[in-house]
mmCIF file with all atom_site columns, C-alpha atoms in Angstrom:
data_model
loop_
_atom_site.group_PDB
_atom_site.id
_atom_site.type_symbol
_atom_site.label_atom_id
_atom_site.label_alt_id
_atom_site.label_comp_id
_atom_site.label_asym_id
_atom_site.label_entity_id
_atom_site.label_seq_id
_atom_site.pdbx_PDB_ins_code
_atom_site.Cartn_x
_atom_site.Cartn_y
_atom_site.Cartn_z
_atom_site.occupancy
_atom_site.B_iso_or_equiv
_atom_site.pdbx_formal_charge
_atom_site.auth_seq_id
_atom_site.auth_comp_id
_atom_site.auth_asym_id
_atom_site.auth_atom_id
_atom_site.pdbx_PDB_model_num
ATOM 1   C CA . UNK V 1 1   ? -104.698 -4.876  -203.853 1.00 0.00 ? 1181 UNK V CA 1
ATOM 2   C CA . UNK V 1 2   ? -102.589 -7.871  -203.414 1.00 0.00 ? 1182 UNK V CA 1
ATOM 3   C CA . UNK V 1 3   ? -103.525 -11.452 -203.041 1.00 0.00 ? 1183 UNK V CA 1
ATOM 4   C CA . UNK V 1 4   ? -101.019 -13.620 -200.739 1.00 0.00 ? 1184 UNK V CA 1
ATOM 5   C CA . UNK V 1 5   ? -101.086 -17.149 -200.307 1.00 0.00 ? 1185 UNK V CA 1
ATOM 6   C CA . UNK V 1 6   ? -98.543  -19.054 -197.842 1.00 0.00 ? 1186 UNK V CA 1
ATOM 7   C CA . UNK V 1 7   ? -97.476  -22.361 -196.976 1.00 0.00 ? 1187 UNK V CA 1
ATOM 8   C CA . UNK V 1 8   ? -96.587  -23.704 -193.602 1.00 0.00 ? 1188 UNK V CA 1
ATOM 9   C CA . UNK V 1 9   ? -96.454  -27.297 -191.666 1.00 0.00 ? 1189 UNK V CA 1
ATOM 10  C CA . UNK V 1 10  ? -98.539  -28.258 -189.091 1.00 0.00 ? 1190 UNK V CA 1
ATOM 11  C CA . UNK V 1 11  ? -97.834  -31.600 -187.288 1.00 0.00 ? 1191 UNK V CA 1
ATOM 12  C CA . UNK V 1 12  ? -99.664  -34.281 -188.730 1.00 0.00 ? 1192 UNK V CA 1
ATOM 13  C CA . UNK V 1 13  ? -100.308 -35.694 -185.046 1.00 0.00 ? 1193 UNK V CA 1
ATOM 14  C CA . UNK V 1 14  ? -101.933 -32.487 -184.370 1.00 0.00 ? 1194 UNK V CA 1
ATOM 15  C CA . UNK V 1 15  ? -104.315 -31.614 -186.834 1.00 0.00 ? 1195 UNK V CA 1
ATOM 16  C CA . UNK V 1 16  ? -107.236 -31.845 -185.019 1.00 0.00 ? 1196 UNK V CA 1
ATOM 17  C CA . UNK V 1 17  ? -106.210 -29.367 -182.513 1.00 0.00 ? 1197 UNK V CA 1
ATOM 18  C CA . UNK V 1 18  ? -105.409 -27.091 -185.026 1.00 0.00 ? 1198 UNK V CA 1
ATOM 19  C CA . UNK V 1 19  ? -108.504 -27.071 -186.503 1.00 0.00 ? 1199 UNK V CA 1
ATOM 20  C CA . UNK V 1 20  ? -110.036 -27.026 -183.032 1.00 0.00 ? 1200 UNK V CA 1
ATOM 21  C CA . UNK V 1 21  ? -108.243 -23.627 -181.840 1.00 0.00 ? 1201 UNK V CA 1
ATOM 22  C CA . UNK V 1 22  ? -109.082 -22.316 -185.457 1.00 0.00 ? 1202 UNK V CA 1
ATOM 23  C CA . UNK V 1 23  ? -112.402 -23.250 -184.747 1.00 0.00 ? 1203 UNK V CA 1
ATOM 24  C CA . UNK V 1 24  ? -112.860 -20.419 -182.616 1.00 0.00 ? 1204 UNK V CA 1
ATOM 25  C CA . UNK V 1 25  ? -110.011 -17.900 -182.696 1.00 0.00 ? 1205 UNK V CA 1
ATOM 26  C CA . UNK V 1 26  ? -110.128 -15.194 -180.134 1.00 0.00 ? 1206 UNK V CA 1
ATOM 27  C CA . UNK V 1 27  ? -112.307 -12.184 -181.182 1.00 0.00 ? 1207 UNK V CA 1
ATOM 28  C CA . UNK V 1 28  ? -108.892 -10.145 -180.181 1.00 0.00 ? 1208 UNK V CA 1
ATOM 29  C CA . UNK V 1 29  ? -107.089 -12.163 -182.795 1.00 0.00 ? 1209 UNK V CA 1
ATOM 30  C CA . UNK V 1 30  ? -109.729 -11.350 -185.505 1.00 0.00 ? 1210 UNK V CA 1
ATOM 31  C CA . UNK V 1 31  ? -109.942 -7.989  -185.037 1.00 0.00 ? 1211 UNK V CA 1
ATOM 32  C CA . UNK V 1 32  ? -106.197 -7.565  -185.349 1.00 0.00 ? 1212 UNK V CA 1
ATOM 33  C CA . UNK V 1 33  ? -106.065 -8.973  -188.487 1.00 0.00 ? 1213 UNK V CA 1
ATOM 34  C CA . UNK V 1 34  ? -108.870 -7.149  -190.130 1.00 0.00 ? 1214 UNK V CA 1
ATOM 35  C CA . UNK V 1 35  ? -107.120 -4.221  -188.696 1.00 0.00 ? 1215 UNK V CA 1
ATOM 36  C CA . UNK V 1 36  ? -103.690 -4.853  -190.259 1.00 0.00 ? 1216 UNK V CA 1
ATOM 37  C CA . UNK V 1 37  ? -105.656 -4.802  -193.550 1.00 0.00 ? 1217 UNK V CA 1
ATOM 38  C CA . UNK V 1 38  ? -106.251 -8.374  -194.502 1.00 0.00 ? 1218 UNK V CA 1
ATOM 39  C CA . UNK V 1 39  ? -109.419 -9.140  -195.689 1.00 0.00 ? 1219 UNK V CA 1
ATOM 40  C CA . UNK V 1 40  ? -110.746 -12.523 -197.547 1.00 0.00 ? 1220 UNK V CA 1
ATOM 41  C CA . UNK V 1 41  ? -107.948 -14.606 -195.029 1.00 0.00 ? 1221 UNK V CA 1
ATOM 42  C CA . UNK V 1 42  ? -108.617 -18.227 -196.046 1.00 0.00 ? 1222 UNK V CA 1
ATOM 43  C CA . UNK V 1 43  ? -106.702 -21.103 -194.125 1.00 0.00 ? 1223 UNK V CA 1
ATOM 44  C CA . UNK V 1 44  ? -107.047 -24.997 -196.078 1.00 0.00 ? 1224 UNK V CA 1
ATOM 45  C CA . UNK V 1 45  ? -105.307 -27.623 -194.478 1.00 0.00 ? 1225 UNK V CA 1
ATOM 46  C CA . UNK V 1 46  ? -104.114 -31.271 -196.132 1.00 0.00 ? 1226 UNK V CA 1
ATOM 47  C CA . UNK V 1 47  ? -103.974 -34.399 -194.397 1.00 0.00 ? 1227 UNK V CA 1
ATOM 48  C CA . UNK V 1 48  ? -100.475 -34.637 -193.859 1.00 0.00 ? 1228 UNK V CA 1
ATOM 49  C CA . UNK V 1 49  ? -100.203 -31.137 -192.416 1.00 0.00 ? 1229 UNK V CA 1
ATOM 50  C CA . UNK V 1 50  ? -99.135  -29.358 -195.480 1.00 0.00 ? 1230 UNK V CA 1
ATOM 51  C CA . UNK V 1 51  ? -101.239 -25.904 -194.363 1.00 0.00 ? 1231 UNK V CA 1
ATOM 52  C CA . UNK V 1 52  ? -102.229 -23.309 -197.478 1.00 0.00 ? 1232 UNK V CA 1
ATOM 53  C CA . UNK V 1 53  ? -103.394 -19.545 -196.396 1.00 0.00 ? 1233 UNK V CA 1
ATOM 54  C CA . UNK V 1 54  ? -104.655 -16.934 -198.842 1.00 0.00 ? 1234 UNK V CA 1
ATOM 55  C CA . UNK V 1 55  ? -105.200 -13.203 -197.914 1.00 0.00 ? 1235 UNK V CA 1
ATOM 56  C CA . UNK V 1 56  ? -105.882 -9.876  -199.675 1.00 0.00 ? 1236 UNK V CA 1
ATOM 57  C CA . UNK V 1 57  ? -104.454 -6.616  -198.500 1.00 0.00 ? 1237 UNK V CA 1
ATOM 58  C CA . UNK V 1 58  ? -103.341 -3.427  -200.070 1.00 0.00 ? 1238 UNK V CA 1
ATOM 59  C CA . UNK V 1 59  ? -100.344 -3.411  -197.932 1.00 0.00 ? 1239 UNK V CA 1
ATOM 60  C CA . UNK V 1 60  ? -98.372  -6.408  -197.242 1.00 0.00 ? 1240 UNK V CA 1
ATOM 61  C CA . UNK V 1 61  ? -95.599  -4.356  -195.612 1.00 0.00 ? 1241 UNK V CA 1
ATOM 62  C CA . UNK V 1 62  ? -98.178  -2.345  -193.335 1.00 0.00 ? 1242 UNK V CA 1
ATOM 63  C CA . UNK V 1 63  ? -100.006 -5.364  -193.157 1.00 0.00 ? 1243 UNK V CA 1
ATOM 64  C CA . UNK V 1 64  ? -96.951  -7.525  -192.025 1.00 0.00 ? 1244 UNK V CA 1
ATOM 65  C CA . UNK V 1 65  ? -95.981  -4.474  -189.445 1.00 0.00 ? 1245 UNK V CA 1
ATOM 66  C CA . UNK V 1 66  ? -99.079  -4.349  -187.736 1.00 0.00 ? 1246 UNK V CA 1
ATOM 67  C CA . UNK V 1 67  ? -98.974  -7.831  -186.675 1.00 0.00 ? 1247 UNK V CA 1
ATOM 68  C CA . UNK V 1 68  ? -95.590  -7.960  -186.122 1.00 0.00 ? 1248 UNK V CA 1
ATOM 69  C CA . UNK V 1 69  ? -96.112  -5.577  -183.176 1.00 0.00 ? 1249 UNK V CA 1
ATOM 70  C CA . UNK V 1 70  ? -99.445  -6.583  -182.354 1.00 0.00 ? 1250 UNK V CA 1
ATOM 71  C CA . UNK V 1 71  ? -99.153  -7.950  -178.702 1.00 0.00 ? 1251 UNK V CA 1
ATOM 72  C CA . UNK V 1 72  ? -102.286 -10.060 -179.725 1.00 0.00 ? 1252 UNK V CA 1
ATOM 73  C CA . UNK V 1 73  ? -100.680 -11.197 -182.487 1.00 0.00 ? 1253 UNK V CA 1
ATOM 74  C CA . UNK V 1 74  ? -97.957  -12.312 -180.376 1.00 0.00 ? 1254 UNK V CA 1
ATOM 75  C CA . UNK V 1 75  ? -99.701  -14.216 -177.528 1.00 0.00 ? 1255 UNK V CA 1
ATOM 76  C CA . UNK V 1 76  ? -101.576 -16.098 -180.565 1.00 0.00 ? 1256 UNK V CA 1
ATOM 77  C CA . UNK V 1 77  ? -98.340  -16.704 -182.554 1.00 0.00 ? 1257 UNK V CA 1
ATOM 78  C CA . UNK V 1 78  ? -96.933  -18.220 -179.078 1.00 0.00 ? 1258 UNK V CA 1
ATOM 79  C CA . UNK V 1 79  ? -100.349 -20.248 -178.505 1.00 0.00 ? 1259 UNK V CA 1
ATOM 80  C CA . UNK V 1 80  ? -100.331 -21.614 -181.737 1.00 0.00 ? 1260 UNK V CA 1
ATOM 81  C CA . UNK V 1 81  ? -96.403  -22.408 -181.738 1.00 0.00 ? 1261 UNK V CA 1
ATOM 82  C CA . UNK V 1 82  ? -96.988  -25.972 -181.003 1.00 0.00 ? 1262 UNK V CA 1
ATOM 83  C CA . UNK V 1 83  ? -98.884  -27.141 -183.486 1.00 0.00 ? 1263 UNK V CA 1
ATOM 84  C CA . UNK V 1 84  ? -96.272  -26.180 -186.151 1.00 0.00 ? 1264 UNK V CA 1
ATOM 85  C CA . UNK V 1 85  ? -93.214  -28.380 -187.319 1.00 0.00 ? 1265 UNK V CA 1
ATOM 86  C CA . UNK V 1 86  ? -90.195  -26.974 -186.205 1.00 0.00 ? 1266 UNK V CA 1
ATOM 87  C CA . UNK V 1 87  ? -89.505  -23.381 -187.456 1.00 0.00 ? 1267 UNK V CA 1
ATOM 88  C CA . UNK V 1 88  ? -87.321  -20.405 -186.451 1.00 0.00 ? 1268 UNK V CA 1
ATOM 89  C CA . UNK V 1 89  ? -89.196  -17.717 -184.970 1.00 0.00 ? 1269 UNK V CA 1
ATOM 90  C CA . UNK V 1 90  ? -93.324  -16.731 -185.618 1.00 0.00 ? 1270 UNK V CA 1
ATOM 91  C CA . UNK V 1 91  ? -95.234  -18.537 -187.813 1.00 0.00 ? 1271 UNK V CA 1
ATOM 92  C CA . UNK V 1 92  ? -96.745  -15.269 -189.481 1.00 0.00 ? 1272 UNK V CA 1
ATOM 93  C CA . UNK V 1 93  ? -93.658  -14.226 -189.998 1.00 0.00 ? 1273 UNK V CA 1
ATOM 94  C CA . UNK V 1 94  ? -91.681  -17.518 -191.439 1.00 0.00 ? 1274 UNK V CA 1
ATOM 95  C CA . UNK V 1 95  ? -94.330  -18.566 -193.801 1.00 0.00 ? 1275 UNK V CA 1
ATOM 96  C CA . UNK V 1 96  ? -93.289  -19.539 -197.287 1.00 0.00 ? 1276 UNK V CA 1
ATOM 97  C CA . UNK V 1 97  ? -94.789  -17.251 -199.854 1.00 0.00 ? 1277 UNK V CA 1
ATOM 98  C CA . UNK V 1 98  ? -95.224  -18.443 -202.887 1.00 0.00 ? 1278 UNK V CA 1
ATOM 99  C CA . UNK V 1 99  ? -95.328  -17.048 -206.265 1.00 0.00 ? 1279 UNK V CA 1
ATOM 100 C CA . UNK V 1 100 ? -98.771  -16.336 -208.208 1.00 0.00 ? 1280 UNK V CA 1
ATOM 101 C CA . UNK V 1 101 ? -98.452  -17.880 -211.691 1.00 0.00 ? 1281 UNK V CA 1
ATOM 102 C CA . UNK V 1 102 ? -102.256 -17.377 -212.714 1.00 0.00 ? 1282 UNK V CA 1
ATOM 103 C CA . UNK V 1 103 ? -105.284 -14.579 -211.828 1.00 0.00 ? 1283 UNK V CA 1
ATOM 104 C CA . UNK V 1 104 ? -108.692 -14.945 -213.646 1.00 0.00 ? 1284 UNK V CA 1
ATOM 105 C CA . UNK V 1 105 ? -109.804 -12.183 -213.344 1.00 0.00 ? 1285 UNK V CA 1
ATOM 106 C CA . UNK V 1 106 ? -106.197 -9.906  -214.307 1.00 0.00 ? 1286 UNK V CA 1
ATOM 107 C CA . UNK V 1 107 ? -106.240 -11.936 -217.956 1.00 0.00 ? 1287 UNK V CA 1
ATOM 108 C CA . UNK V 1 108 ? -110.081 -11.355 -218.802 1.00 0.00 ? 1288 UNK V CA 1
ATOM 109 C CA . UNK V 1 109 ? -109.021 -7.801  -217.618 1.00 0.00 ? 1289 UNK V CA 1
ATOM 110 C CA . UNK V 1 110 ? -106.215 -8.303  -220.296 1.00 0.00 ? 1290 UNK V CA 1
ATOM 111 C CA . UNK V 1 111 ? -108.054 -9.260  -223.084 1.00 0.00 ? 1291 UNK V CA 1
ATOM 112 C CA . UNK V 1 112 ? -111.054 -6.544  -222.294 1.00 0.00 ? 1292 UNK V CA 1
ATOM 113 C CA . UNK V 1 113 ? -113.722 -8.631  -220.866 1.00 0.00 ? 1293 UNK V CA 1
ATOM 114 C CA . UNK V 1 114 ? -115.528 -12.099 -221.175 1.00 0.00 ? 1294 UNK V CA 1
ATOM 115 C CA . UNK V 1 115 ? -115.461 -13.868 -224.462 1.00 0.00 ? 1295 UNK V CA 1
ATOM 116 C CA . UNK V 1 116 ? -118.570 -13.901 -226.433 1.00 0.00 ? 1296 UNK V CA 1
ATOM 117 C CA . UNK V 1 117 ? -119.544 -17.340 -227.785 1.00 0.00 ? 1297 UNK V CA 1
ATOM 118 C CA . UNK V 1 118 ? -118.766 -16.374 -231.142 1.00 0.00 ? 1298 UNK V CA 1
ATOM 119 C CA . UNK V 1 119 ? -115.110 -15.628 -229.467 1.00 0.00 ? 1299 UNK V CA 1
ATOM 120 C CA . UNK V 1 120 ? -114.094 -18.758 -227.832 1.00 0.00 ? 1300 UNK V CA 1
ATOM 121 C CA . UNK V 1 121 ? -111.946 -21.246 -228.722 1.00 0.00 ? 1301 UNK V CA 1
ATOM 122 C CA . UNK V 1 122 ? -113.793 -23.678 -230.929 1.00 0.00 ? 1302 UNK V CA 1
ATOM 123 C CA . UNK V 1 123 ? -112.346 -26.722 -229.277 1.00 0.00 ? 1303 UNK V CA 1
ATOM 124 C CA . UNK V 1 124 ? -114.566 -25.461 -225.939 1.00 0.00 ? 1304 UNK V CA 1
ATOM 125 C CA . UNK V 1 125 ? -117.524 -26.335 -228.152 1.00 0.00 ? 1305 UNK V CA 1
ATOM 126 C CA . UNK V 1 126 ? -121.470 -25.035 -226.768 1.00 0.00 ? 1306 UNK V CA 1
ATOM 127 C CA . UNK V 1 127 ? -121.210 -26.860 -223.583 1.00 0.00 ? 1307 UNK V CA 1
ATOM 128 C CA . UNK V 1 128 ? -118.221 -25.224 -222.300 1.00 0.00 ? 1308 UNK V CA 1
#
């Protein structure tokens, strides 16, 4: 499985219509991307537009191809286009990925499972 998280810009005058059309996004929509095998799809969006998304999938490159010729896909891409500052060509396609520096749950993996008390670092102290 892979995790994902993207950046993109949404105009600051236009924030509220984002969040309005995201609101309620078209049943077609959401059953595309379930289908092109994202799952746990999380949008967050700061006050000056600066927009964060996180997905899972165990295919970003099937993932990726199924909504890039998704005619759903499209028609949303093309009703959200607005809303975005200018970019070249679909949003779900011109995101900026970025780079994960830290997983939980990979470095307890790493070090064989959660730390006992008698294990942690004694600067956490009983309260930790």
């Amino acid at each position: 499985m892979t995790r994902v998280c993207f950046q993109l810009w949404i105009d600051p005058d236009r924030l509220d219509e984002y969040r309005r059309r995201h609101a309620a996004v078209w049943p077609e929509m959401l059953r595309e991307l379930e289908a092109s095998g994202r799952r746990n799809y999380s949008l967050f969006l700061r006050p000056d537009g600066l927009l964060i998304g996180y997905y899972e999938t165990d295919s970003v490159v099937r993932s990726d191809a199924h909504l890039a010729a998704s005619r759903v896909a499209a028609v949303w891409e093309e009703h959200m286009a607005d809303l975005f500052v200018a970019q070249s060509g679909r949003a779900d396609q011109t995101a900026t990925v970025l780079d994960e520096v830290f997983h939980l749950e990979d470095q307890l993996a790493g070090i064989g499972a959660l730390q006992t008390p008698d294990e942690r670092n004694p600067s956490e102290g009983d309260d930790a």
